[in-house]
PDB file of C-alpha atoms in Angstrom:
ATOM      1  CA  MET A1425       6.591  22.752   4.839  1.00  0.00           C
ATOM      2  CA  SER A1426       9.665  23.018   2.645  1.00  0.00           C
ATOM      3  CA  ASP A1427       9.407  23.913  -1.031  1.00  0.00           C
ATOM      4  CA  ALA A1428      10.306  20.337  -1.997  1.00  0.00           C
ATOM      5  CA  HIS A1429       7.645  18.846   0.274  1.00  0.00           C
ATOM      6  CA  ALA A1430       5.089  21.301  -1.076  1.00  0.00           C
ATOM      7  CA  ARG A1431       6.027  20.462  -4.676  1.00  0.00           C
ATOM      8  CA  PHE A1432       5.794  16.688  -4.191  1.00  0.00           C
ATOM      9  CA  MET A1433       2.576  16.892  -2.176  1.00  0.00           C
ATOM     10  CA  GLY A1434       1.196  19.268  -4.791  1.00  0.00           C
ATOM     11  CA  ARG A1435       1.878  16.717  -7.517  1.00  0.00           C
ATOM     12  CA  ALA A1436       0.125  13.958  -5.531  1.00  0.00           C
ATOM     13  CA  ILE A1437      -2.914  16.206  -5.079  1.00  0.00           C
ATOM     14  CA  GLU A1438      -2.810  17.231  -8.750  1.00  0.00           C
ATOM     15  CA  LEU A1439      -2.843  13.550  -9.773  1.00  0.00           C
ATOM     16  CA  SER A1440      -5.801  12.883  -7.483  1.00  0.00           C
ATOM     17  CA  ALA A1441      -7.785  15.703  -9.089  1.00  0.00           C
ATOM     18  CA  GLU A1442      -6.827  14.975 -12.707  1.00  0.00           C
ATOM     19  CA  ARG A1443      -7.579  11.250 -12.582  1.00  0.00           C
ATOM     20  CA  MET A1444     -10.764  11.657 -10.525  1.00  0.00           C
ATOM     21  CA  ARG A1445     -12.065  14.235 -13.007  1.00  0.00           C
ATOM     22  CA  ALA A1446     -11.249  11.804 -15.826  1.00  0.00           C
ATOM     23  CA  ASN A1447     -13.413   9.201 -14.036  1.00  0.00           C
ATOM     24  CA  LEU A1448     -10.485   6.816 -13.625  1.00  0.00           C
ATOM     25  CA  GLY A1449     -11.053   6.275  -9.904  1.00  0.00           C
ATOM     26  CA  GLY A1450     -11.399   7.928  -6.521  1.00  0.00           C
ATOM     27  CA  PRO A1451      -9.721  11.187  -5.496  1.00  0.00           C
ATOM     28  CA  PHE A1452      -6.345   9.753  -4.528  1.00  0.00           C
ATOM     29  CA  GLY A1453      -2.844  10.376  -5.883  1.00  0.00           C
ATOM     30  CA  ALA A1454       0.676   9.498  -4.786  1.00  0.00           C
ATOM     31  CA  VAL A1455       4.282  10.068  -5.808  1.00  0.00           C
ATOM     32  CA  ILE A1456       7.429   8.285  -4.686  1.00  0.00           C
ATOM     33  CA  VAL A1457      10.592  10.342  -4.380  1.00  0.00           C
ATOM     34  CA  ARG A1458      14.248   9.357  -4.114  1.00  0.00           C
ATOM     35  CA  ASP A1459      17.089  11.838  -3.803  1.00  0.00           C
ATOM     36  CA  GLY A1460      14.769  14.763  -4.498  1.00  0.00           C
ATOM     37  CA  GLU A1461      13.379  13.326  -7.746  1.00  0.00           C
ATOM     38  CA  ILE A1462      10.004  11.731  -8.463  1.00  0.00           C
ATOM     39  CA  VAL A1463      10.608   8.109  -9.480  1.00  0.00           C
ATOM     40  CA  SER A1464       6.960   7.123  -9.839  1.00  0.00           C
ATOM     41  CA  GLU A1465       3.413   8.386  -9.752  1.00  0.00           C
ATOM     42  CA  GLY A1466       0.228   6.550  -8.900  1.00  0.00           C
ATOM     43  CA  PHE A1467      -3.444   7.280  -8.806  1.00  0.00           C
ATOM     44  CA  ASN A1468      -6.550   5.388  -7.809  1.00  0.00           C
ATOM     45  CA  LYS A1469      -7.621   3.020 -10.617  1.00  0.00           C
ATOM     46  CA  VAL A1470     -10.065   0.847  -8.680  1.00  0.00           C
ATOM     47  CA  THR A1471     -13.062   1.489 -10.934  1.00  0.00           C
ATOM     48  CA  SER A1472     -11.253   1.947 -14.252  1.00  0.00           C
ATOM     49  CA  ALA A1473      -9.114  -1.196 -13.848  1.00  0.00           C
ATOM     50  CA  ASN A1474     -11.765  -3.190 -11.966  1.00  0.00           C
ATOM     51  CA  ASP A1475      -9.063  -3.854  -9.382  1.00  0.00           C
ATOM     52  CA  PRO A1476      -9.823  -3.207  -5.697  1.00  0.00           C
ATOM     53  CA  THR A1477      -6.076  -3.202  -4.963  1.00  0.00           C
ATOM     54  CA  ALA A1478      -5.270  -0.468  -7.502  1.00  0.00           C
ATOM     55  CA  HIS A1479      -5.003   2.317  -4.934  1.00  0.00           C
ATOM     56  CA  ALA A1480      -2.737   5.300  -5.583  1.00  0.00           C
ATOM     57  CA  GLU A1481      -0.035   4.192  -3.148  1.00  0.00           C
ATOM     58  CA  VAL A1482       0.038   0.589  -4.393  1.00  0.00           C
ATOM     59  CA  SER A1483       0.146   1.794  -8.006  1.00  0.00           C
ATOM     60  CA  ALA A1484       3.041   4.141  -7.193  1.00  0.00           C
ATOM     61  CA  ILE A1485       4.905   1.377  -5.338  1.00  0.00           C
ATOM     62  CA  ARG A1486       4.516  -1.031  -8.257  1.00  0.00           C
ATOM     63  CA  GLU A1487       5.736   1.587 -10.728  1.00  0.00           C
ATOM     64  CA  ALA A1488       8.698   2.601  -8.519  1.00  0.00           C
ATOM     65  CA  CYS A1489       9.823  -0.996  -8.050  1.00  0.00           C
ATOM     66  CA  THR A1490       9.683  -1.563 -11.803  1.00  0.00           C
ATOM     67  CA  ALA A1491      11.520   1.689 -12.554  1.00  0.00           C
ATOM     68  CA  LEU A1492      14.233   1.021  -9.972  1.00  0.00           C
ATOM     69  CA  GLY A1493      14.477  -2.737 -10.577  1.00  0.00           C
ATOM     70  CA  THR A1494      14.039  -3.676  -6.931  1.00  0.00           C
ATOM     71  CA  PHE A1495      11.427  -4.844  -4.438  1.00  0.00           C
ATOM     72  CA  SER A1496      12.865  -2.618  -1.710  1.00  0.00           C
ATOM     73  CA  LEU A1497      12.214   1.113  -1.781  1.00  0.00           C
ATOM     74  CA  GLU A1498      14.599   1.956   1.052  1.00  0.00           C
ATOM     75  CA  GLY A1499      15.848   5.488   0.518  1.00  0.00           C
ATOM     76  CA  CYS A1500      12.499   6.589  -0.938  1.00  0.00           C
ATOM     77  CA  VAL A1501       9.562   8.490   0.528  1.00  0.00           C
ATOM     78  CA  ILE A1502       5.939   8.616  -0.543  1.00  0.00           C
ATOM     79  CA  TYR A1503       3.691  11.654  -0.754  1.00  0.00           C
ATOM     80  CA  THR A1504       0.022  10.836  -0.895  1.00  0.00           C
ATOM     81  CA  SER A1505      -3.101  12.933  -1.074  1.00  0.00           C
ATOM     82  CA  CYS A1506      -4.680  10.977   1.787  1.00  0.00           C
ATOM     83  CA  GLU A1507      -3.587   8.975   4.818  1.00  0.00           C
ATOM     84  CA  PRO A1508      -2.986   5.424   3.558  1.00  0.00           C
ATOM     85  CA  CYS A1509      -5.670   2.795   4.079  1.00  0.00           C
ATOM     86  CA  PRO A1510      -4.656  -0.427   5.873  1.00  0.00           C
ATOM     87  CA  MET A1511      -3.782  -2.198   2.595  1.00  0.00           C
ATOM     88  CA  CYS A1512      -1.624   0.682   1.384  1.00  0.00           C
ATOM     89  CA  LEU A1513      -0.015   1.107   4.776  1.00  0.00           C
ATOM     90  CA  ALA A1514       0.949  -2.572   4.743  1.00  0.00           C
ATOM     91  CA  ALA A1515       2.344  -2.206   1.199  1.00  0.00           C
ATOM     92  CA  ILE A1516       4.376   0.813   2.347  1.00  0.00           C
ATOM     93  CA  TYR A1517       5.883  -1.265   5.146  1.00  0.00           C
ATOM     94  CA  TRP A1518       6.567  -4.205   2.807  1.00  0.00           C
ATOM     95  CA  ALA A1519       8.245  -1.838   0.324  1.00  0.00           C
ATOM     96  CA  ARG A1520      10.354  -0.392   3.162  1.00  0.00           C
ATOM     97  CA  LEU A1521       9.730   3.241   2.298  1.00  0.00           C
ATOM     98  CA  ASP A1522      11.507   5.629   4.652  1.00  0.00           C
ATOM     99  CA  ALA A1523       8.615   8.037   5.276  1.00  0.00           C
ATOM    100  CA  VAL A1524       5.007   8.856   4.422  1.00  0.00           C
ATOM    101  CA  TYR A1525       3.688  12.380   3.924  1.00  0.00           C
ATOM    102  CA  PHE A1526      -0.088  12.687   3.548  1.00  0.00           C
ATOM    103  CA  ALA A1527      -2.619  15.484   3.108  1.00  0.00           C
ATOM    104  CA  ASN A1528      -6.180  14.398   3.920  1.00  0.00           C
ATOM    105  CA  THR A1529      -6.764  12.128   6.928  1.00  0.00           C
ATOM    106  CA  ARG A1530      -8.693   8.876   7.126  1.00  0.00           C
ATOM    107  CA  LYS A1531     -11.451  10.825   8.887  1.00  0.00           C
ATOM    108  CA  ASP A1532     -11.608  13.195   5.908  1.00  0.00           C
ATOM    109  CA  ALA A1533     -11.914  10.132   3.646  1.00  0.00           C
ATOM    110  CA  ALA A1534     -14.672   8.672   5.840  1.00  0.00           C
ATOM    111  CA  ASP A1535     -16.549  11.967   5.624  1.00  0.00           C
ATOM    112  CA  ILE A1536     -16.843  11.516   1.832  1.00  0.00           C
ATOM    113  CA  GLY A1537     -17.764   7.829   1.947  1.00  0.00           C
ATOM    114  CA  PHE A1538     -14.425   5.964   2.156  1.00  0.00           C
ATOM    115  CA  ASP A1539     -14.613   4.154   5.479  1.00  0.00           C
ATOM    116  CA  ASP A1540     -11.230   2.525   6.039  1.00  0.00           C
ATOM    117  CA  ASP A1541     -11.920   2.470   9.761  1.00  0.00           C
ATOM    118  CA  HIS A1542     -13.929  -0.741   9.327  1.00  0.00           C
ATOM    119  CA  ILE A1543     -10.764  -2.533   8.164  1.00  0.00           C
ATOM    120  CA  TYR A1544      -8.626  -0.927  10.873  1.00  0.00           C
ATOM    121  CA  ARG A1545     -11.120  -2.340  13.436  1.00  0.00           C
ATOM    122  CA  GLU A1546     -11.082  -5.821  11.856  1.00  0.00           C
ATOM    123  CA  ILE A1547      -7.303  -6.316  11.967  1.00  0.00           C
ATOM    124  CA  PRO A1548      -6.848  -6.732  15.737  1.00  0.00           C
ATOM    125  CA  LYS A1549      -9.886  -9.020  16.107  1.00  0.00           C
ATOM    126  CA  GLU A1550      -9.532 -12.722  16.714  1.00  0.00           C
ATOM    127  CA  ILE A1551      -9.945 -14.627  13.445  1.00  0.00           C
ATOM    128  CA  GLU A1552     -13.285 -16.109  14.505  1.00  0.00           C
ATOM    129  CA  ASP A1553     -14.651 -12.622  15.300  1.00  0.00           C
ATOM    130  CA  ARG A1554     -13.938 -11.031  11.907  1.00  0.00           C
ATOM    131  CA  ALA A1555     -16.729  -9.996   9.536  1.00  0.00           C
ATOM    132  CA  ILE A1556     -15.381 -12.264   6.770  1.00  0.00           C
ATOM    133  CA  GLU A1557     -15.275 -15.957   7.600  1.00  0.00           C
ATOM    134  CA  MET A1558     -11.745 -17.277   7.957  1.00  0.00           C
ATOM    135  CA  ARG A1559     -10.876 -20.906   8.586  1.00  0.00           C
ATOM    136  CA  HIS A1560      -7.495 -22.520   9.196  1.00  0.00           C
ATOM    137  CA  VAL A1561      -6.979 -25.566   6.972  1.00  0.00           C
ATOM    138  CA  GLU A1562      -4.023 -27.463   8.389  1.00  0.00           C
ATOM    139  CA  LEU A1563      -2.177 -29.466   5.717  1.00  0.00           C
ATOM    140  CA  GLN A1564       1.175 -31.206   5.899  1.00  0.00           C
ATOM    141  CA  GLU A1565       1.908 -30.267   2.275  1.00  0.00           C
ATOM    142  CA  ALA A1566       1.769 -26.589   3.191  1.00  0.00           C
ATOM    143  CA  ARG A1567       4.104 -27.100   6.163  1.00  0.00           C
ATOM    144  CA  ASP A1568       6.483 -29.064   3.929  1.00  0.00           C
ATOM    145  CA  ILE A1569       6.812 -26.117   1.532  1.00  0.00           C
ATOM    146  CA  PHE A1570       7.563 -23.775   4.443  1.00  0.00           C
ATOM    147  CA  GLU A1571      10.232 -26.187   5.673  1.00  0.00           C
ATOM    148  CA  GLU A1572      11.709 -26.315   2.181  1.00  0.00           C
ATOM    149  CA  TRP A1573      11.869 -22.488   2.179  1.00  0.00           C
ATOM    150  CA  ARG A1574      13.413 -22.423   5.657  1.00  0.00           C
ATOM    151  CA  VAL A1575      16.384 -24.511   4.534  1.00  0.00           C
ATOM    152  CA  LYS A1576      16.637 -23.193   0.952  1.00  0.00           C
ATOM    153  CA  PRO A1577      20.242 -21.965   0.648  1.00  0.00           C
ATOM    154  CA  ASP A1578      19.690 -19.574  -2.273  1.00  0.00           C
ATOM    155  CA  LYS A1579      16.525 -17.832  -1.086  1.00  0.00           C
ATOM    156  CA  ILE A1580      16.244 -14.064  -1.299  1.00  0.00           C
ATOM    157  CA  MET A1581      14.770 -12.718   1.898  1.00  0.00           C
ATOM    158  CA  TYR A1582      12.363  -9.814   1.738  1.00  0.00           C
TER     159      TYR A1582
END
């Protein structure tokens, strides 16, 4: 591992320890880097913010987008203290980060009580077979809005 990778990963791990010890959330930290500089830091705030989406990676993505004034983080990489959960992985794809570097694995997380594997197993299931009930409500009004978006000349694709 290069010195730069070690430094950025070290900061993600440091954040995970500091914020966990301060009882702000679980033991997860992340930093987003562009051109060799940290542009944002995030840590798990699920319990302190009462927000189940406030994971380290999502927090870092939100902060980076604000700092850089963009919804696309192309040209950036994320260093995270643990392999991203399905929600964070999806956010990483939506943000278009170039790469993910992680320390602990999802198995390591499961071994201390964070079982993301349940969600990974739910994703490929048919809708009717998922643990949470999901029902399709077909409405013309919803289709009309999608059609309006499809033909909208000034839309910004993402």
